[in-house]
Short mmCIF file of N, CA and C in Angstrom, two decimals:
data_model
loop_
_atom_site.label_atom_id
_atom_site.label_comp_id
_atom_site.label_asym_id
_atom_site.label_seq_id
_atom_site.Cartn_x
_atom_site.Cartn_y
_atom_site.Cartn_z
N MET A 165 53.57 60.40 116.23
CA MET A 165 52.05 59.69 116.57
C MET A 165 52.51 58.08 117.52
N ASN A 166 51.69 57.82 118.12
CA ASN A 166 52.83 56.55 119.13
C ASN A 166 50.83 55.32 118.04
N THR A 167 52.29 53.84 117.71
CA THR A 167 51.30 52.92 117.78
C THR A 167 51.12 52.54 118.97
N PRO A 168 50.13 51.56 119.54
CA PRO A 168 50.13 50.84 121.26
C PRO A 168 49.86 49.53 120.09
N GLU A 169 49.99 48.50 120.90
CA GLU A 169 50.24 46.42 120.62
C GLU A 169 48.25 47.07 120.75
N PRO A 170 48.15 47.06 119.28
CA PRO A 170 46.83 46.65 118.99
C PRO A 170 45.56 45.94 120.22
N SER A 171 46.81 44.71 120.45
CA SER A 171 45.92 43.97 121.40
C SER A 171 45.67 44.47 122.96
N LEU A 172 45.73 45.76 122.93
CA LEU A 172 45.48 46.70 124.27
C LEU A 172 44.45 46.78 124.68
N THR A 173 43.89 46.83 126.55
CA THR A 173 41.56 46.98 126.19
C THR A 173 42.66 48.90 126.29
N LYS A 174 41.38 48.88 126.30
CA LYS A 174 41.19 50.99 127.43
C LYS A 174 42.13 50.35 128.41
N THR A 175 41.37 49.53 129.84
CA THR A 175 42.39 49.34 130.40
C THR A 175 43.38 49.83 130.90
N GLU A 176 44.36 48.57 129.84
CA GLU A 176 45.45 48.91 129.53
C GLU A 176 46.49 50.09 129.53
N LEU A 177 45.32 50.11 128.47
CA LEU A 177 46.37 52.30 127.33
C LEU A 177 46.03 53.08 128.60
N ARG A 178 45.07 52.68 129.00
CA ARG A 178 44.79 54.12 129.67
C ARG A 178 45.82 54.05 131.38
N LYS A 179 45.97 52.55 132.18
CA LYS A 179 47.48 52.36 132.82
C LYS A 179 47.82 53.49 132.33
N SER A 180 49.16 52.29 130.95
CA SER A 180 49.94 52.97 130.18
C SER A 180 50.40 54.32 130.26
N LEU A 181 48.98 54.93 129.16
CA LEU A 181 49.32 56.41 129.29
C LEU A 181 49.31 57.57 130.63
N LEU A 182 48.91 57.12 131.04
CA LEU A 182 48.81 57.68 132.70
C LEU A 182 50.42 57.59 133.16
N ASN A 183 50.04 56.46 133.47
CA ASN A 183 51.86 56.45 134.33
C ASN A 183 53.32 57.48 132.81
N THR A 184 53.48 57.30 132.06
CA THR A 184 53.97 58.05 130.91
C THR A 184 53.76 59.60 131.10
N ARG A 185 52.15 60.03 131.78
CA ARG A 185 51.87 61.70 131.58
C ARG A 185 52.65 61.28 133.51
N LYS A 186 52.30 61.09 134.26
CA LYS A 186 52.61 61.20 135.54
C LYS A 186 54.59 61.93 135.57
N SER A 187 55.26 60.48 134.78
CA SER A 187 56.41 60.64 135.18
C SER A 187 56.98 61.93 134.39
N LEU A 188 55.94 62.52 134.03
CA LEU A 188 56.71 64.26 133.45
C LEU A 188 57.43 64.48 134.17
N PRO A 189 59.02 64.76 133.69
CA PRO A 189 59.32 65.98 134.81
C PRO A 189 58.36 67.36 135.04
N ALA A 190 58.61 67.96 135.94
CA ALA A 190 57.35 68.96 136.24
C ALA A 190 57.67 70.10 135.92
N GLN A 191 59.10 70.37 134.81
CA GLN A 191 60.12 71.14 133.99
C GLN A 191 59.20 71.60 132.62
N GLU A 192 59.89 69.98 132.76
CA GLU A 192 58.49 69.70 130.89
C GLU A 192 57.52 69.82 130.81
N TRP A 193 56.68 68.89 131.61
CA TRP A 193 55.19 69.25 131.76
C TRP A 193 55.03 70.58 131.97
N THR A 194 55.34 71.75 132.10
CA THR A 194 54.88 73.23 132.25
C THR A 194 55.09 74.01 130.74
N GLN A 195 57.00 73.07 130.81
CA GLN A 195 56.56 73.59 129.16
C GLN A 195 55.66 73.16 127.80
N LYS A 196 55.58 72.17 128.34
CA LYS A 196 54.78 71.73 127.15
C LYS A 196 53.08 71.99 127.29
N SER A 197 52.66 72.19 128.13
CA SER A 197 51.46 72.54 128.45
C SER A 197 51.63 74.35 128.05
N GLU A 198 53.08 75.43 127.99
CA GLU A 198 52.77 76.86 127.76
C GLU A 198 52.44 76.08 126.41
N ILE A 199 53.70 75.51 125.53
CA ILE A 199 53.68 74.97 123.91
C ILE A 199 52.05 75.52 123.45
N LEU A 200 51.51 73.67 124.03
CA LEU A 200 49.90 74.08 123.86
C LEU A 200 48.75 74.90 123.65
N CYS A 201 49.37 76.01 125.07
CA CYS A 201 48.75 77.19 124.95
C CYS A 201 48.33 77.51 124.56
N ASN A 202 49.49 77.91 123.74
CA ASN A 202 50.11 79.24 123.05
C ASN A 202 49.82 78.53 121.36
N HIS A 203 50.04 77.62 121.21
CA HIS A 203 48.82 76.95 119.95
C HIS A 203 47.34 77.18 120.13
N LEU A 204 46.40 76.82 121.31
CA LEU A 204 45.07 77.34 120.91
C LEU A 204 45.10 78.94 120.42
N HIS A 205 45.80 79.71 121.33
CA HIS A 205 45.81 81.10 122.34
C HIS A 205 45.39 81.15 120.87
N ASN A 206 46.75 80.80 119.65
CA ASN A 206 46.39 81.48 118.24
C ASN A 206 45.70 80.68 116.98
N SER A 207 44.63 79.77 117.38
CA SER A 207 43.98 79.09 117.03
C SER A 207 42.42 79.73 116.35
N PRO A 208 42.44 80.31 115.92
CA PRO A 208 40.92 81.40 114.96
C PRO A 208 39.35 80.51 115.71
N LEU A 209 39.50 79.34 115.87
CA LEU A 209 38.63 78.88 116.84
C LEU A 209 38.24 79.66 118.21
N PHE A 210 39.80 79.61 118.59
CA PHE A 210 40.09 80.06 120.27
C PHE A 210 39.51 81.78 120.10
N THR A 211 40.28 82.41 118.81
CA THR A 211 40.48 84.02 119.13
C THR A 211 39.07 84.15 118.85
N GLN A 212 38.27 83.56 118.24
CA GLN A 212 36.52 83.72 117.86
C GLN A 212 35.69 84.00 119.16
N ALA A 213 36.15 82.25 120.15
CA ALA A 213 34.37 81.56 120.73
C ALA A 213 34.63 83.39 121.94
N LYS A 214 33.45 82.96 122.11
CA LYS A 214 33.26 84.08 123.56
C LYS A 214 33.27 82.72 124.50
N THR A 215 32.26 82.38 124.12
CA THR A 215 32.29 80.90 125.19
C THR A 215 33.03 79.70 125.38
N ILE A 216 33.67 79.57 126.18
CA ILE A 216 34.40 78.45 126.28
C ILE A 216 35.03 77.63 127.62
N LEU A 217 33.95 76.05 126.96
CA LEU A 217 34.00 74.97 128.16
C LEU A 217 35.30 74.59 128.42
N ALA A 218 36.56 74.31 129.44
CA ALA A 218 37.54 74.16 129.96
C ALA A 218 37.65 73.60 131.09
N TYR A 219 38.47 73.12 131.97
CA TYR A 219 39.34 72.39 132.62
C TYR A 219 40.63 72.81 133.70
N PHE A 220 40.06 71.75 134.76
CA PHE A 220 40.87 72.55 135.43
C PHE A 220 42.29 70.93 135.57
N SER A 221 43.28 70.96 135.36
CA SER A 221 44.31 69.81 134.99
C SER A 221 44.72 69.12 136.53
N PHE A 222 44.37 67.78 136.57
CA PHE A 222 44.18 67.21 137.13
C PHE A 222 45.18 65.59 136.60
N ARG A 223 45.82 65.75 137.61
CA ARG A 223 46.74 64.22 137.53
C ARG A 223 47.87 64.60 136.30
N GLN A 224 48.42 66.07 136.19
CA GLN A 224 49.02 66.27 135.41
C GLN A 224 48.35 66.21 133.27
N GLU A 225 47.18 66.67 133.86
CA GLU A 225 46.74 67.10 131.83
C GLU A 225 47.48 67.92 131.63
N PRO A 226 47.39 68.99 130.87
CA PRO A 226 48.19 70.00 130.13
C PRO A 226 47.08 71.21 130.81
N ASP A 227 48.17 71.57 131.32
CA ASP A 227 47.43 73.05 132.60
C ASP A 227 47.09 73.89 131.30
N LEU A 228 45.65 74.09 131.03
CA LEU A 228 45.34 74.80 130.25
C LEU A 228 45.12 76.52 130.84
N SER A 229 45.60 76.78 132.56
CA SER A 229 45.73 77.81 133.33
C SER A 229 46.20 79.34 132.86
N PRO A 230 47.11 79.10 131.88
CA PRO A 230 47.89 80.18 131.36
C PRO A 230 46.53 81.54 130.76
N LEU A 231 45.66 80.11 130.03
CA LEU A 231 44.98 80.66 129.06
C LEU A 231 43.65 81.46 129.51
N PHE A 232 42.80 81.47 130.90
CA PHE A 232 42.32 82.18 131.74
C PHE A 232 42.33 82.79 131.88
N ALA A 233 43.21 83.65 131.59
CA ALA A 233 43.18 84.94 131.72
C ALA A 233 43.21 86.21 130.40
N THR A 234 42.94 85.08 129.47
CA THR A 234 42.20 85.68 128.33
C THR A 234 40.59 86.26 128.36
N PRO A 235 40.34 87.07 128.45
CA PRO A 235 39.12 87.89 128.73
C PRO A 235 38.31 87.35 127.86
N LYS A 236 37.71 86.30 127.67
CA LYS A 236 36.37 85.17 127.58
C LYS A 236 35.75 84.71 129.40
N LYS A 237 33.69 83.64 128.20
CA LYS A 237 33.05 83.39 129.30
C LYS A 237 34.06 82.67 129.52
N TRP A 238 34.19 81.68 130.87
CA TRP A 238 34.48 80.56 130.56
C TRP A 238 34.07 79.79 131.43
N GLY A 239 33.47 78.13 131.08
CA GLY A 239 32.92 77.37 132.11
C GLY A 239 33.76 76.04 132.48
N PHE A 240 33.19 75.98 133.18
CA PHE A 240 34.35 74.78 134.28
C PHE A 240 32.78 73.58 134.25
N PRO A 241 33.40 72.12 134.75
CA PRO A 241 32.55 71.29 135.01
C PRO A 241 32.59 71.18 136.65
N ARG A 242 31.90 70.57 136.58
CA ARG A 242 30.93 70.47 138.16
C ARG A 242 30.02 68.52 137.97
N CYS A 243 30.77 67.55 138.59
CA CYS A 243 30.36 66.27 138.05
C CYS A 243 29.17 65.85 139.45
N VAL A 244 28.03 66.92 138.37
CA VAL A 244 26.28 66.11 139.21
C VAL A 244 25.85 64.16 139.01
N GLY A 245 25.68 63.48 140.54
CA GLY A 245 25.90 62.54 139.42
C GLY A 245 26.10 61.93 138.31
N LYS A 246 25.62 61.76 136.79
CA LYS A 246 26.16 61.63 136.10
C LYS A 246 26.27 62.29 134.87
N GLU A 247 26.11 63.78 135.17
CA GLU A 247 26.15 63.89 134.18
C GLU A 247 27.60 65.75 134.87
N LEU A 248 27.76 66.62 133.67
CA LEU A 248 28.35 67.08 134.21
C LEU A 248 27.90 68.72 134.53
N SER A 249 27.61 68.91 135.25
CA SER A 249 27.21 71.29 134.82
C SER A 249 28.37 71.68 135.00
N TRP A 250 27.78 72.93 133.46
CA TRP A 250 28.79 73.40 133.83
C TRP A 250 28.36 75.58 134.27
N HIS A 251 29.38 75.62 134.69
CA HIS A 251 29.64 77.06 135.26
C HIS A 251 29.81 77.98 135.06
N VAL A 252 30.13 79.19 134.87
CA VAL A 252 30.48 80.34 134.45
C VAL A 252 32.52 79.75 135.80
N TRP A 253 33.54 80.62 135.80
CA TRP A 253 34.07 80.97 136.31
C TRP A 253 35.73 81.48 136.28
N GLN A 254 36.15 82.93 136.93
CA GLN A 254 37.12 83.58 136.30
C GLN A 254 37.50 83.62 137.38
N PRO A 255 39.09 83.96 136.68
CA PRO A 255 40.74 83.83 138.04
C PRO A 255 39.62 84.99 139.39
N GLY A 256 40.54 84.34 140.33
CA GLY A 256 39.46 84.91 141.84
C GLY A 256 38.62 84.22 142.12
N ASP A 257 38.11 83.65 141.33
CA ASP A 257 36.36 83.10 142.06
C ASP A 257 37.42 81.72 142.59
N ALA A 258 36.10 82.08 143.59
CA ALA A 258 36.56 80.34 144.30
C ALA A 258 36.38 78.95 144.00
N LEU A 259 36.87 78.00 144.34
CA LEU A 259 36.43 76.41 143.97
C LEU A 259 36.62 75.62 145.35
N ASP A 260 36.22 74.37 144.80
CA ASP A 260 35.45 73.20 145.92
C ASP A 260 35.98 72.16 144.61
N THR A 261 36.69 71.23 146.39
CA THR A 261 37.30 70.17 145.41
C THR A 261 36.17 69.18 144.81
N GLY A 262 36.02 68.51 143.81
CA GLY A 262 34.53 67.52 144.01
C GLY A 262 35.05 66.86 143.96
N ALA A 263 34.03 65.73 144.05
CA ALA A 263 34.19 63.95 143.90
C ALA A 263 35.93 63.30 143.70
N TYR A 264 36.10 63.63 142.54
CA TYR A 264 36.87 62.54 142.17
C TYR A 264 38.70 63.87 142.35
N GLY A 265 38.25 64.30 143.27
CA GLY A 265 39.29 65.76 143.39
C GLY A 265 39.95 66.71 142.61
N ILE A 266 38.80 66.25 141.41
CA ILE A 266 38.50 67.64 141.10
C ILE A 266 39.08 69.48 141.26
N LEU A 267 39.66 69.65 140.68
CA LEU A 267 38.25 71.09 140.63
C LEU A 267 37.16 71.81 140.56
N GLU A 268 36.66 72.50 141.75
CA GLU A 268 35.57 72.71 140.75
C GLU A 268 34.87 74.06 140.82
N PRO A 269 33.73 74.92 140.54
CA PRO A 269 33.41 76.00 140.38
C PRO A 269 32.44 75.68 141.30
N LEU A 270 32.33 76.56 141.82
CA LEU A 270 30.88 76.22 143.37
C LEU A 270 29.90 76.35 143.31
N PRO A 271 29.37 74.77 143.98
CA PRO A 271 27.06 74.64 143.65
C PRO A 271 26.19 75.73 143.32
N ASP A 272 27.49 77.58 143.50
CA ASP A 272 26.06 78.21 143.29
C ASP A 272 26.12 79.00 142.54
N ALA A 273 27.99 78.58 141.80
CA ALA A 273 27.60 79.71 140.68
C ALA A 273 26.96 79.93 139.35
N PRO A 274 26.95 80.57 139.21
CA PRO A 274 26.23 80.54 137.88
C PRO A 274 26.12 79.61 136.87
N LYS A 275 25.54 79.10 136.13
CA LYS A 275 25.38 78.03 135.35
C LYS A 275 25.67 78.68 134.02
N ILE A 276 25.52 77.53 132.82
CA ILE A 276 25.62 78.28 131.97
C ILE A 276 24.90 77.85 130.67
N ASP A 277 24.61 78.40 130.42
CA ASP A 277 24.02 78.36 128.88
C ASP A 277 24.58 77.63 127.79
N ARG A 278 23.86 76.29 127.55
CA ARG A 278 24.45 75.33 126.46
C ARG A 278 24.80 76.66 125.29
N SER A 279 23.36 76.82 124.75
CA SER A 279 22.75 77.46 123.16
C SER A 279 24.70 78.54 123.28
N GLU A 280 25.42 79.12 124.12
CA GLU A 280 26.55 79.74 124.14
C GLU A 280 27.46 80.14 123.79
N VAL A 281 27.44 78.62 123.81
CA VAL A 281 28.86 77.40 124.96
C VAL A 281 29.51 77.69 122.80
N ASP A 282 30.67 77.74 121.91
CA ASP A 282 31.11 78.38 121.13
C ASP A 282 32.35 77.22 121.07
N LEU A 283 32.69 76.80 121.89
CA LEU A 283 34.33 75.96 121.61
C LEU A 283 34.78 75.09 123.40
N ILE A 284 34.78 73.85 123.27
CA ILE A 284 35.06 73.18 123.92
C ILE A 284 36.39 72.13 124.19
N LEU A 285 36.98 72.48 125.14
CA LEU A 285 38.10 71.70 125.17
C LEU A 285 38.17 71.41 126.29
N VAL A 286 38.24 70.11 125.83
CA VAL A 286 38.56 68.14 126.44
C VAL A 286 39.06 67.97 126.94
N PRO A 287 39.96 67.02 128.49
CA PRO A 287 40.43 66.34 128.76
C PRO A 287 40.62 64.78 128.27
N ALA A 288 41.74 64.49 128.34
CA ALA A 288 41.67 62.94 128.08
C ALA A 288 43.16 62.49 128.17
N VAL A 289 43.15 61.01 128.44
CA VAL A 289 44.47 59.96 129.01
C VAL A 289 45.12 60.21 127.49
N GLY A 290 44.54 59.50 126.23
CA GLY A 290 44.91 59.69 125.06
C GLY A 290 44.00 59.92 124.25
N CYS A 291 43.96 60.08 122.78
CA CYS A 291 43.84 60.40 121.31
C CYS A 291 43.92 59.43 120.49
N ASP A 292 42.80 59.13 119.41
CA ASP A 292 43.75 58.59 118.11
C ASP A 292 43.39 60.18 117.15
N VAL A 293 44.00 59.07 115.78
CA VAL A 293 44.08 60.30 115.00
C VAL A 293 42.42 60.57 114.36
N ARG A 294 41.90 59.71 114.28
CA ARG A 294 40.71 59.45 113.84
C ARG A 294 39.84 60.87 114.82
N GLY A 295 40.23 60.96 115.98
CA GLY A 295 39.68 62.24 117.06
C GLY A 295 38.68 60.80 118.40
N TYR A 296 39.01 59.48 118.72
CA TYR A 296 38.11 59.56 119.21
C TYR A 296 39.03 59.31 120.53
N ARG A 297 38.36 60.26 121.89
CA ARG A 297 39.26 60.31 123.01
C ARG A 297 38.59 58.79 123.79
N LEU A 298 40.17 58.49 124.69
CA LEU A 298 40.23 57.83 125.90
C LEU A 298 40.07 58.85 127.27
N GLY A 299 39.34 58.48 128.26
CA GLY A 299 38.97 58.91 128.96
C GLY A 299 39.81 58.21 130.26
N TYR A 300 38.94 58.74 131.01
CA TYR A 300 38.93 58.26 132.25
C TYR A 300 38.09 57.24 132.69
N GLY A 301 37.24 56.85 131.73
CA GLY A 301 36.28 55.22 132.33
C GLY A 301 35.02 55.56 132.82
N GLY A 302 35.00 57.19 132.32
CA GLY A 302 33.47 57.23 133.41
C GLY A 302 32.37 57.62 132.49
N GLY A 303 32.78 58.34 132.15
CA GLY A 303 31.78 57.80 130.32
C GLY A 303 31.17 59.36 130.53
N TYR A 304 30.88 60.12 131.35
CA TYR A 304 30.97 61.87 131.26
C TYR A 304 30.72 62.45 129.71
N TYR A 305 31.81 62.51 129.62
CA TYR A 305 31.87 63.45 128.05
C TYR A 305 31.34 62.46 126.55
N ASP A 306 31.31 61.21 126.91
CA ASP A 306 30.77 60.66 125.76
C ASP A 306 29.47 60.47 126.09
N ARG A 307 28.98 60.92 127.29
CA ARG A 307 27.23 61.81 127.87
C ARG A 307 26.55 62.43 126.84
N MET A 308 27.50 63.29 127.40
CA MET A 308 27.11 65.14 126.82
C MET A 308 26.84 64.31 125.38
N PHE A 309 28.03 64.68 125.44
CA PHE A 309 28.64 64.74 123.78
C PHE A 309 27.35 64.01 122.70
N SER A 310 26.69 62.75 122.97
CA SER A 310 25.76 62.05 122.28
C SER A 310 24.11 62.68 122.15
N LEU A 311 24.16 63.68 123.43
CA LEU A 311 23.09 65.04 123.12
C LEU A 311 23.24 65.55 121.85
N ALA A 312 22.07 65.53 121.74
CA ALA A 312 21.32 66.21 120.44
C ALA A 312 22.52 67.95 120.06
N GLU A 313 21.45 68.49 121.48
CA GLU A 313 22.17 69.66 121.63
C GLU A 313 23.86 70.02 122.06
N TRP A 314 24.39 68.80 122.01
CA TRP A 314 25.89 69.41 122.27
C TRP A 314 26.48 68.86 121.29
N GLU A 315 26.10 68.09 119.68
CA GLU A 315 26.71 67.49 119.27
C GLU A 315 27.49 68.76 117.72
N SER A 316 26.99 69.75 117.91
CA SER A 316 27.46 71.06 117.20
C SER A 316 28.37 72.07 117.70
N LYS A 317 28.76 71.41 118.93
CA LYS A 317 29.76 72.62 119.51
C LYS A 317 30.96 71.79 118.85
N ILE A 318 32.37 72.75 119.05
CA ILE A 318 33.66 72.10 118.10
C ILE A 318 34.27 72.02 119.35
N ALA A 319 35.32 71.11 119.89
CA ALA A 319 35.40 69.88 120.90
C ALA A 319 36.42 69.44 120.40
N ILE A 320 37.77 69.89 120.95
CA ILE A 320 39.13 69.72 121.27
C ILE A 320 39.75 69.37 121.46
N GLY A 321 40.22 68.16 121.72
CA GLY A 321 40.91 67.09 122.47
C GLY A 321 42.56 67.51 123.05
N THR A 322 42.63 68.20 124.87
CA THR A 322 43.82 68.85 124.77
C THR A 322 44.58 67.37 125.15
N ILE A 323 45.89 66.57 124.85
CA ILE A 323 46.73 66.17 125.38
C ILE A 323 47.50 66.78 124.83
N PHE A 324 49.21 65.75 125.42
CA PHE A 324 50.90 66.02 124.63
C PHE A 324 50.65 65.08 124.07
N GLU A 325 51.77 64.52 123.10
CA GLU A 325 51.82 64.29 121.60
C GLU A 325 51.91 63.07 121.94
N PHE A 326 52.50 62.85 123.44
CA PHE A 326 52.82 60.77 123.31
C PHE A 326 51.18 60.06 123.29
N ALA A 327 50.19 60.99 123.75
CA ALA A 327 49.37 59.96 123.45
C ALA A 327 48.21 60.36 122.82
N LEU A 328 48.94 60.57 121.64
CA LEU A 328 48.64 60.76 119.77
C LEU A 328 48.39 59.60 119.33
N LEU A 329 47.79 58.95 119.59
CA LEU A 329 47.72 57.35 119.00
C LEU A 329 47.22 56.53 117.90
N ALA A 330 47.94 56.21 117.19
CA ALA A 330 47.01 55.60 115.84
C ALA A 330 45.81 54.98 116.02
N GLN A 331 45.46 54.47 116.50
CA GLN A 331 44.02 53.97 116.50
C GLN A 331 43.84 53.42 118.27
N LEU A 332 43.06 53.87 118.77
CA LEU A 332 42.44 53.41 119.85
C LEU A 332 41.03 52.72 119.76
N PRO A 333 41.13 51.31 120.74
CA PRO A 333 39.16 50.83 120.25
C PRO A 333 38.32 51.48 121.19
N VAL A 334 37.58 50.92 120.05
CA VAL A 334 36.43 52.00 120.31
C VAL A 334 34.54 51.72 120.88
N ASP A 335 34.41 52.09 121.05
CA ASP A 335 33.04 50.65 121.77
C ASP A 335 32.18 52.25 120.90
N SER A 336 30.83 51.28 120.94
CA SER A 336 29.60 52.46 120.04
C SER A 336 29.49 53.67 121.04
N TRP A 337 29.28 53.83 122.40
CA TRP A 337 29.11 54.61 122.06
C TRP A 337 29.81 56.33 122.89
N ASP A 338 31.55 55.38 121.77
CA ASP A 338 32.24 56.28 122.08
C ASP A 338 31.84 57.79 120.61
N LYS A 339 32.15 59.27 121.28
CA LYS A 339 31.86 60.06 120.09
C LYS A 339 33.55 60.55 120.05
N ARG A 340 33.55 60.65 118.68
CA ARG A 340 34.88 62.09 118.14
C ARG A 340 35.07 63.55 118.70
N LEU A 341 35.83 63.41 118.27
CA LEU A 341 36.17 65.27 119.08
C LEU A 341 36.52 65.83 117.37
N HIS A 342 36.46 67.01 117.30
CA HIS A 342 36.56 67.68 116.51
C HIS A 342 37.78 67.51 115.85
N GLY A 343 39.20 67.48 116.72
CA GLY A 343 40.36 67.90 116.50
C GLY A 343 40.71 68.10 118.42
N ILE A 344 42.29 68.31 117.42
CA ILE A 344 43.31 67.71 119.37
C ILE A 344 44.31 68.96 118.99
N CYS A 345 44.19 68.83 121.07
CA CYS A 345 45.96 69.73 119.67
C CYS A 345 46.76 69.37 121.29
N THR A 346 47.90 69.32 120.63
CA THR A 346 48.64 69.00 121.69
C THR A 346 50.11 69.89 121.11
N GLU A 347 50.95 69.90 121.99
CA GLU A 347 52.89 70.50 122.13
C GLU A 347 52.97 70.40 120.67
N SER A 348 53.01 69.77 119.48
CA SER A 348 52.84 69.94 118.55
C SER A 348 52.06 70.46 117.07
N GLY A 349 51.14 70.34 117.97
CA GLY A 349 49.91 72.41 116.99
C GLY A 349 48.23 71.25 116.94
N LEU A 350 47.29 72.26 116.30
CA LEU A 350 46.61 70.92 116.39
C LEU A 350 45.88 71.24 115.45
N LYS A 351 45.62 70.13 115.51
CA LYS A 351 45.11 68.91 114.33
C LYS A 351 43.68 68.93 113.53
N MET A 352 43.29 69.72 113.54
CA MET A 352 41.39 69.43 113.00
C MET A 352 41.15 68.39 112.26
N ILE A 353 39.97 67.46 112.47
CA ILE A 353 40.15 66.58 112.04
C ILE A 353 38.03 66.24 110.79
N GLN A 354 38.72 65.89 110.04
CA GLN A 354 37.46 65.72 109.18
C GLN A 354 36.37 65.43 109.50
N GLN A 355 35.54 65.87 110.12
CA GLN A 355 33.74 64.24 110.52
C GLN A 355 32.82 64.35 108.90
N LYS A 356 32.78 62.81 109.42
CA LYS A 356 32.32 62.62 108.06
C LYS A 356 30.70 62.46 108.63
N SER A 357 29.52 62.99 107.79
CA SER A 357 27.97 63.29 108.75
C SER A 357 26.92 62.20 108.53
#
């Protein structure tokens, strides 16, 4: 776990962590991603889940694609205005490139019913040991997790170990994750209700 300079802002931390992630050699990125996927794949949260929301790796985020062949109902986001719209996707289905250059399911792909969702694998730039997440600054996931119907859904941040920090700066709108998975393992965080 890394302890950042306490005076760094979210913007400075984001830039530093993204630069570190971008500098990972391709072979190391692939290896760390595969190990992270194995931790997820072997967890009861994953094996018991029927419907999982995930993401397509962007800017050297951990690559979750080894998991997508697992027979589950997979949901992936489309950015629609300021919200995430979740759609069914299976390997072989066509993809679009969205507004941020991220791969997305086609707009006419069936939508995922929120009530079906068992597990959410959340992309992040960094996380802290308390479960706070540093994203890209768009607020999509924080807005989603602030809605009552998403509060009970298990959300796991997926990052590389170098991006797990002792403490992130936190704003009032930031929502905690239930756990964090890195190449070192899956760590569940005790949530206070």
